[in-house]
DNA sequence: CTTGACGAGTGTACGCCGTACACCTACCGT
DNA sequence: ACGGTAGGTGTACGGCGTACACTCGTCAAG
């Protein structure tokens, strides 16, 4: 009974199986109970084995986000920008509700992982392809970013969120930039537009402006509802 | 040289000094570097000494938020609801930027601490006192809550964010409820209104509805800016 | 002035955590 | 047949939150 496929031939791990197991574990017991040790245990492996597939715990968390961002539905075919955006955001929300820990983790991280970038790029594309100017798209992304998790919010800003590691990602080298340009053209266009002079990707994005833009969007809407005597017409009794 | 007030008579700690030291420490070195041990050290005290003033680290974090929520300016005297709200939100934002760790911590916590409740109550009051119906106010609070930190967002919802401790805060006893009613009347009015039948504070708040309400607010605004050919008229060169 | 209770600060210890580093070993292409 | 290498192991370290038992200074009552 130990020829061919053995009873339990100790399946090899892969980055993907590790990440998926981590997501499942966090889904079931909450992010607080996800440790390298507990994860290793459910995988039937010693903790240090995981480090052959993820660089460290932060990398694990980034990877987990990358996995779930892949669960967001692709944009529907639709001429109306509003419907397209709305559906996508609601799909993202569904994902975040399926993985309750994700919001928390997102807040901690400035992801920039391939999956997140791809999603962001696609999201920006939904606007650009439907005639939104780059300029407006940029602000809109900021405005939608936070609650709605249209994307990951801190993509371009906050050079020194953590006082120490400021210089870490300092200047992206030319090669990396070219990679970006090819893979994430929409991200790049928007990033470029937020610069006021030459072509450098630099810090052209005014945080305070973005904030007030989003705030005024909301205040306009609120004023409108108020003026129209809006009321939530939810049925009385059940549900 | 050891009579009357000694050179360093070992000032007694208090909850307040502990909390303020924690805020200062987090401000300077980031929340990751704030440990019970490091905090004890800057206070010239052994780690366990802190536990005479805070119940545990979570309590410490809640306390820290309570301290900084006190830094938000009170509402200005102003007839226009929009200006009042706008200023308050911008003040809150200023506080959050002064204490970069706070956003992160807020996300982790369902505060409900006295200071946060007081702020929330006052915030709700700004709407109610200016003629907003309770119903609309409720939704607006949800809509503003997240990015803007008009308030703390998860105040009434998510019964089982953490699978384990669901039953912890289960039914608030009558006495606590009466306390609430007196100290935070506005919070109570809004909470009551979100119930569909009898007078219990229960879980009457439809998360999905709130989300879509806020989303549509934003989408309306975005559509409006787009239709009007809006563009960010930021000056070209300097600043 | 004595005493005894009490609350602030101490010391030790435990069980978690992330992960560095050296090691083993099964598999692969040559 | 063999050497390299990628995947899994074992041990160990320093840091974390905090339980629990303690000392000691203060102060009110006797």
Coordinates of C-alpha atoms in Angstrom, one line a residue, chain A residues 28-29 81-82 85-86 89-90 93 97 100 103-104 107-108 130-133 135-136 139-140 142-144 146-148 153 158 160 163 196 204 206-209 211-223 225-226 230-232 234 236-237, chain B residues 28-29 81-82 85-86 89-90 93 97 100 103-104 107-108 130-133 135-136 139-140 142-144 146-148 153 158 160 163 196 204 206-209 211-223 225-226 230-232 234 236-237:
Chain A
X28 CA -13.2 31.4 9.9
X29 CA -11.5 32.6 13.0
X81 CA -20.8 54.7 -16.7
X82 CA -22.9 54.9 -13.6
X85 CA -19.2 51.8 -11.6
X86 CA -22.0 51.0 -9.3
X89 CA -18.3 48.8 -6.3
X90 CA -21.1 46.7 -5.0
X93 CA -18.3 45.4 -1.2
X97 CA -18.1 41.4 3.5
X100 CA -14.4 40.7 7.2
X103 CA -11.0 46.1 5.6
X104 CA -8.7 46.1 8.7
X107 CA -6.1 50.1 6.3
X108 CA -2.7 48.9 7.5
X130 CA -16.5 56.4 -21.0
X131 CA -15.2 59.8 -21.6
X132 CA -14.2 61.1 -18.2
X133 CA -11.2 63.4 -18.4
X135 CA -8.2 65.1 -14.3
X136 CA -11.7 64.4 -13.0
X139 CA -10.3 63.1 -8.0
X140 CA -13.1 60.7 -8.4
X142 CA -9.8 59.5 -4.4
X143 CA -13.4 60.3 -3.5
X144 CA -14.6 56.8 -4.1
X146 CA -12.1 55.1 1.0
X147 CA -15.5 53.8 2.0
X148 CA -16.2 52.2 -1.2
X153 CA -6.8 54.9 -1.4
X158 CA 1.6 60.1 2.1
X160 CA 6.1 59.5 5.2
X163 CA 8.5 58.1 9.8
X196 CA 2.0 69.9 -12.5
X204 CA 1.8 66.3 -7.4
X206 CA -2.8 67.7 -3.0
X207 CA -4.3 65.7 -0.2
X208 CA -6.3 68.5 1.2
X209 CA -7.8 69.2 -2.1
X211 CA -10.4 65.5 0.8
X212 CA -12.5 68.6 0.2
X213 CA -13.5 67.5 -3.2
X214 CA -14.9 64.3 -1.8
X215 CA -16.5 66.1 1.2
X216 CA -18.2 68.6 -1.1
X217 CA -19.5 65.7 -3.2
X218 CA -21.2 64.3 -0.1
X219 CA -22.4 67.7 1.2
X220 CA -23.9 68.5 -2.2
X221 CA -25.8 65.2 -2.1
X222 CA -26.9 65.7 1.4
X223 CA -28.2 69.2 0.7
X225 CA -31.8 65.1 -0.3
X226 CA -32.6 67.5 2.4
X230 CA -36.1 63.0 1.0
X231 CA -37.1 60.2 3.3
X232 CA -36.1 56.5 3.3
X234 CA -38.4 51.5 3.4
X236 CA -43.0 49.5 7.3
X237 CA -43.2 46.0 8.8
Chain B
X28 CA 6.6 60.4 17.6
X29 CA 7.5 56.8 16.7
X81 CA -25.8 73.6 8.3
X82 CA -23.4 73.1 5.6
X85 CA -20.7 70.4 9.2
X86 CA -17.9 71.3 6.9
X89 CA -15.3 67.6 9.6
X90 CA -12.2 69.5 8.5
X93 CA -9.4 65.7 9.7
X97 CA -3.5 64.2 10.5
X100 CA -1.4 59.6 12.0
X103 CA -7.0 56.2 11.5
X104 CA -5.5 52.8 11.8
X107 CA -10.5 50.9 12.1
X108 CA -9.7 48.3 14.7
X130 CA -30.9 72.7 11.9
X131 CA -34.1 70.9 10.9
X132 CA -32.9 67.6 9.4
X133 CA -35.3 64.8 10.1
X135 CA -34.4 59.6 9.5
X136 CA -32.2 61.5 7.0
X139 CA -28.3 57.9 6.9
X140 CA -26.2 60.9 6.5
X142 CA -23.5 56.6 8.0
X143 CA -22.5 58.3 4.7
X144 CA -20.2 60.8 6.3
X146 CA -16.2 56.5 7.0
X147 CA -13.7 58.7 5.1
X148 CA -14.6 61.8 6.9
X153 CA -18.9 54.4 11.7
X158 CA -22.2 44.5 12.8
X160 CA -20.7 39.7 15.0
X163 CA -17.2 35.7 15.7
X196 CA -38.9 49.4 12.7
X204 CA -32.9 47.9 12.9
X206 CA -29.8 47.9 7.2
X207 CA -26.2 48.0 6.2
X208 CA -26.7 47.4 2.6
X209 CA -29.1 50.3 2.4
X211 CA -24.0 51.7 1.8
X212 CA -26.0 52.3 -1.3
X213 CA -27.3 55.5 0.1
X214 CA -23.8 56.8 0.5
X215 CA -22.7 55.4 -2.8
X216 CA -25.5 57.1 -4.7
X217 CA -24.7 60.4 -3.0
X218 CA -21.2 60.1 -4.4
X219 CA -22.3 59.0 -7.8
X220 CA -24.8 61.8 -8.1
X221 CA -22.1 64.2 -7.3
X222 CA -19.7 62.6 -9.8
X223 CA -22.3 62.7 -12.5
X225 CA -19.3 67.3 -12.0
X226 CA -19.0 65.3 -15.2
X230 CA -15.9 70.3 -14.2
X231 CA -12.2 70.6 -14.0
X232 CA -9.8 71.2 -11.1
X234 CA -5.8 74.5 -9.6
X236 CA -0.6 76.1 -12.9
X237 CA 2.8 76.6 -11.5

